């Protein structure tokens, strides 16, 4: 498995980057929280995920709501304003004294953990402990409808935070610390899944932390270096455009170009388009079960940019004699969308490898 990536070295380099912009580290601690009554959604419209989520397989349980256990808490992951991680956990009340598999669910840009509750309930009904968080500058960690975009701009200006992907990956490492110590969770059976931005969080968290045993990034995996080199970066840039506009002005450019894009990535997520790109981090997930699903027509995650990373990942799993542990699905006719097929395929994947 060393043909394409030295996974332990990559993880050490990634951790060095993550620790490089941390406030003083503090011991992980837990605080109780209350359910969120009025969730925060950012941007101009609420993400359209509801139809796909409602298609998730769910056990028909009488008095389901009465048997559902809900926990709301905060994990203190670092000594900073954003170092307070909101966590929502759903599971079924039962008398069995056994450890269960757990799955961490990660929301998309401008959303929050409350929106993906239908997925949490569906998985909880099937015997999983379902966990969701608010990523950095989202949900309970946002103060207004532009908090996330503002944080990206400040990261470009100050270079002291990594709000695009990496800071939330730090939180997910700390979350794994917490989940691994819970008496009701089997620490060898912790899965992770995310949509869009959440898919990127799942991908990178699994690359750096092997405790995530089964991994499903949805419409998130992409080749950042390939996009720059092949002038296919526009759709991804448009999703968080204010930071690139700010950089364009600072760099005295008339328009956003590939130089602007590369400098922004290097500033707000160091290594994203180089040593931590898909070419290196996706194969590092092997030999753990990995399912990647993208839309075949997704301009934010162009399939052409994944040809070499996917080919190399296939080879790594083949060398590890576990080719069945890796699968890539490109759903025909689908752009940057979350679909019922993605819900069904990921559900089947977890049932196969995590139960």
XYZ file of C-alpha atoms in Angstrom:
355
model
C 0.000 0.000 0.000
C 3.052 2.268 -0.124
C 3.005 2.428 -3.945
C 1.172 5.749 -4.076
C 1.141 7.141 -0.560
C 2.987 6.817 2.736
C -0.146 7.005 4.875
C 1.513 7.347 8.309
C 3.754 10.147 7.019
C 0.806 11.905 5.404
C -1.176 11.740 8.653
C 1.749 13.158 10.620
C 2.113 16.036 8.133
C -1.629 16.689 8.228
C -1.667 16.771 12.025
C 1.225 19.227 11.971
C -0.816 21.542 9.743
C -3.894 21.163 11.954
C -1.955 21.911 15.130
C -0.167 24.842 13.517
C -3.243 27.065 13.720
C -4.767 25.903 16.976
C -5.335 27.951 20.057
C -3.792 26.436 23.150
C -4.959 22.840 23.298
C -7.200 21.975 26.220
C -8.297 18.632 27.677
C -11.437 17.428 25.940
C -14.484 18.116 28.062
C -18.245 17.688 27.712
C -21.080 20.071 28.565
C -24.780 19.317 28.405
C -26.857 21.343 25.960
C -30.496 21.899 25.067
C -32.230 21.034 21.785
C -32.071 23.760 19.165
C -35.495 25.321 18.632
C -34.700 27.669 15.734
C -31.820 26.283 13.625
C -29.547 28.684 11.755
C -29.411 28.411 7.972
C -27.064 30.667 6.040
C -26.999 31.900 2.465
C -30.019 32.907 0.395
C -31.949 29.639 0.525
C -32.204 26.515 2.609
C -30.409 23.500 1.083
C -32.757 21.059 -0.646
C -32.021 17.718 0.978
C -35.386 16.761 2.438
C -36.734 14.548 -0.368
C -33.602 12.399 -0.507
C -33.382 12.093 3.284
C -36.976 10.945 3.580
C -36.125 8.002 1.306
C -33.673 6.538 3.831
C -34.579 2.979 4.932
C -36.232 3.062 8.352
C -37.599 0.396 10.666
C -41.314 0.624 11.379
C -41.278 0.827 15.172
C -44.414 1.361 17.203
C -44.112 4.348 19.545
C -40.859 5.292 17.794
C -40.752 8.816 19.210
C -41.171 7.517 22.745
C -38.368 5.005 22.289
C -35.964 7.474 20.688
C -33.207 8.817 22.933
C -31.877 12.286 22.135
C -28.700 13.783 23.536
C -27.538 17.359 23.001
C -24.078 18.330 24.170
C -20.991 20.427 23.519
C -17.460 19.107 23.205
C -14.754 21.615 24.062
C -12.134 20.897 21.401
C -9.830 23.897 21.819
C -9.496 27.214 23.648
C -11.172 29.440 21.079
C -14.599 30.858 20.322
C -15.176 28.128 17.732
C -13.732 25.402 19.961
C -17.184 24.553 21.312
C -18.531 21.718 19.169
C -22.331 21.197 19.198
C -23.280 17.514 18.987
C -26.657 15.826 18.489
C -26.903 12.084 19.173
C -29.950 9.884 18.504
C -30.305 6.238 19.509
C -32.996 3.802 20.598
C -33.757 3.087 24.227
C -33.349 -0.627 24.920
C -32.385 -2.956 27.713
C -29.550 -4.662 25.838
C -26.174 -4.040 27.428
C -24.110 -4.060 24.248
C -21.967 -1.709 22.245
C -23.495 -0.488 19.002
C -22.081 0.848 15.752
C -22.084 4.631 15.431
C -22.199 6.868 12.364
C -21.234 10.529 12.193
C -23.341 12.558 9.737
C -22.006 15.832 8.314
C -24.166 18.554 6.762
C -23.535 20.650 3.645
C -22.595 24.325 3.291
C -25.012 26.792 4.933
C -26.905 23.988 6.704
C -26.756 22.577 10.237
C -27.080 19.326 12.156
C -30.818 19.756 12.730
C -31.641 19.562 9.029
C -30.254 16.043 8.698
C -32.346 14.739 11.592
C -34.436 12.483 9.258
C -31.258 10.551 8.448
C -30.339 10.307 12.125
C -33.768 8.956 13.025
C -33.741 6.429 10.190
C -30.347 5.037 11.179
C -31.234 5.059 14.883
C -34.320 2.976 14.099
C -32.019 0.383 12.520
C -29.799 -0.014 15.562
C -27.115 2.594 14.959
C -26.084 5.434 17.239
C -26.476 8.421 14.938
C -24.297 11.469 15.560
C -24.384 14.906 13.933
C -22.372 18.066 14.516
C -22.405 21.672 13.419
C -19.269 22.302 11.369
C -17.228 25.435 12.004
C -19.175 28.671 11.557
C -22.446 26.797 10.945
C -25.557 26.116 13.012
C -25.006 26.985 16.663
C -21.516 28.195 15.748
C -22.918 30.944 13.500
C -24.195 34.308 14.669
C -25.792 35.466 11.404
C -26.474 34.410 7.820
C -22.988 35.305 6.587
C -20.850 33.919 9.421
C -19.229 31.198 7.310
C -18.395 33.440 4.353
C -17.067 36.106 6.735
C -14.821 33.532 8.393
C -13.359 32.512 5.033
C -12.528 36.129 4.227
C -10.899 36.635 7.640
C -8.872 33.465 7.130
C -7.513 34.906 3.880
C -6.742 38.193 5.608
C -5.192 36.864 8.815
C -4.008 33.342 7.998
C -4.684 32.129 11.542
C -7.683 29.818 10.999
C -8.741 27.166 8.462
C -12.543 27.436 8.229
C -12.659 25.615 4.870
C -12.535 21.907 5.803
C -9.486 21.635 8.050
C -10.697 23.196 11.317
C -13.748 20.914 11.281
C -11.443 17.946 10.660
C -9.769 18.854 13.954
C -13.179 18.730 15.629
C -13.857 15.318 14.083
C -10.632 13.938 15.535
C -11.749 15.156 18.957
C -15.213 13.730 18.336
C -13.615 10.343 17.650
C -11.837 10.648 21.003
C -15.197 11.123 22.699
C -17.136 8.459 20.806
C -14.407 5.867 21.329
C -14.765 6.245 25.088
C -18.545 5.902 25.267
C -19.753 2.689 26.848
C -22.591 2.251 24.344
C -20.423 2.535 21.209
C -18.167 -0.104 19.689
C -14.972 1.912 18.997
C -14.072 -0.413 16.121
C -17.369 0.361 14.361
C -17.536 4.123 13.879
C -18.578 5.285 10.425
C -18.612 8.725 8.849
C -20.684 10.202 6.022
C -21.194 13.712 4.688
C -22.810 15.646 1.856
C -20.914 18.251 -0.229
C -18.887 20.240 2.332
C -19.701 17.422 4.741
C -18.380 14.955 2.169
C -15.066 16.796 2.183
C -15.049 16.735 5.975
C -15.672 12.975 5.958
C -12.962 12.363 3.353
C -10.239 14.302 5.146
C -11.203 13.180 8.662
C -10.977 9.538 7.567
C -7.664 10.159 5.813
C -6.108 11.499 9.007
C -7.939 9.393 11.640
C -8.151 5.617 11.184
C -10.789 5.293 13.905
C -13.348 6.165 11.233
C -13.792 2.585 10.090
C -16.281 2.986 7.225
C -16.272 6.099 5.067
C -18.876 7.558 2.669
C -18.180 11.017 1.183
C -21.055 12.170 -1.028
C -20.619 14.829 -3.764
C -17.447 16.048 -2.066
C -14.374 14.262 -3.414
C -12.540 16.252 -6.081
C -9.114 16.993 -7.495
C -8.195 20.533 -6.437
C -4.828 20.559 -8.235
C -6.374 19.115 -11.385
C -9.077 21.803 -11.354
C -6.465 24.572 -11.206
C -4.287 23.049 -13.908
C -7.237 22.379 -16.219
C -9.206 25.599 -15.644
C -12.147 23.754 -14.035
C -12.223 25.594 -10.714
C -15.075 28.037 -11.380
C -17.999 26.065 -9.931
C -16.166 25.305 -6.676
C -15.011 28.916 -6.370
C -18.545 30.211 -6.974
C -19.766 28.265 -3.920
C -17.646 30.461 -1.606
C -16.982 33.424 -3.881
C -16.545 36.301 -1.377
C -13.141 35.054 -0.219
C -11.896 34.815 -3.806
C -13.206 38.305 -4.586
C -11.372 39.618 -1.549
C -8.189 37.889 -2.681
C -8.608 39.204 -6.227
C -8.670 42.778 -4.939
C -5.727 42.208 -2.592
C -3.703 40.694 -5.444
C -4.588 43.592 -7.789
C -6.275 41.327 -10.310
C -9.046 42.399 -12.650
C -10.708 39.006 -12.376
C -10.414 35.770 -10.422
C -7.889 33.527 -12.153
C -6.000 30.332 -11.346
C -3.304 32.256 -9.475
C -5.937 33.751 -7.172
C -7.509 30.322 -6.654
C -4.200 28.668 -5.804
C -3.180 31.397 -3.378
C -6.542 31.224 -1.578
C -6.342 27.455 -1.143
C -2.762 27.705 0.124
C -3.824 30.337 2.624
C -7.105 28.971 4.002
C -6.382 25.221 3.650
C -2.626 24.666 3.271
C -1.810 21.620 1.139
C -5.348 21.224 -0.218
C -4.124 21.486 -3.822
C -0.800 19.748 -3.203
C 0.245 17.149 -0.621
C -3.283 16.658 0.787
C -5.173 16.555 -2.500
C -7.284 13.547 -3.522
C -4.303 11.922 -5.220
C -2.737 11.361 -1.795
C -5.502 11.420 0.826
C -8.098 9.165 -0.819
C -5.709 6.161 -1.117
C -4.685 6.782 2.523
C -8.141 5.610 3.629
C -7.355 2.058 2.481
C -7.961 -0.678 3.499
C -11.064 0.613 5.315
C -14.368 0.360 3.415
C -14.758 3.493 1.291
C -17.735 4.420 -0.897
C -17.493 7.591 -2.983
C -20.607 8.841 -4.781
C -20.599 11.876 -7.065
C -22.904 13.175 -9.744
C -21.527 12.368 -13.186
C -22.237 15.956 -14.287
C -21.115 17.728 -11.109
C -19.089 20.844 -12.061
C -17.787 21.232 -8.502
C -16.352 17.696 -8.502
C -15.414 17.018 -12.157
C -14.991 13.310 -12.795
C -12.009 13.942 -15.052
C -10.127 15.285 -12.061
C -10.640 12.014 -10.207
C -9.501 9.585 -12.889
C -5.963 9.218 -11.538
C -6.887 9.337 -7.805
C -9.593 6.689 -8.302
C -7.297 4.506 -10.406
C -4.587 4.692 -7.780
C -7.045 4.022 -4.966
C -8.264 0.919 -6.796
C -4.665 -0.287 -6.997
C -4.062 0.319 -3.292
C -7.148 -1.705 -2.327
C -6.122 -4.407 -4.789
C -2.642 -4.600 -3.234
C -4.293 -4.919 0.175
C -6.387 -7.819 -1.211
C -9.631 -6.052 -0.324
C -10.881 -4.640 -3.622
C -14.450 -5.168 -2.421
C -13.842 -2.465 0.214
C -13.712 0.336 -2.355
C -16.445 1.540 -4.680
C -16.909 4.682 -6.752
C -20.335 5.570 -8.150
C -20.879 8.400 -10.635
C -24.649 8.839 -10.907
C -25.559 9.599 -14.539
C -27.271 12.892 -15.307
C -26.726 14.282 -11.807
C -24.927 17.559 -11.093
C -24.168 18.772 -7.563
C -27.194 17.069 -6.016
C -27.996 14.750 -3.112
C -30.259 11.962 -4.375
C -32.298 8.994 -3.113
C -29.848 6.679 -4.891
C -27.028 8.115 -2.802
C -29.074 7.561 0.343
C -29.820 3.935 -0.586
C -26.271 3.056 -1.654
C -24.711 4.558 1.465
C -27.262 2.843 3.692
C -26.472 -0.516 2.104
C -22.729 0.157 2.452
C -22.969 0.804 6.178
C -25.207 -2.222 6.730
C -22.679 -4.370 4.880
C -19.520 -3.176 6.614
C -20.501 -1.629 9.944
C -23.211 -3.892 11.345
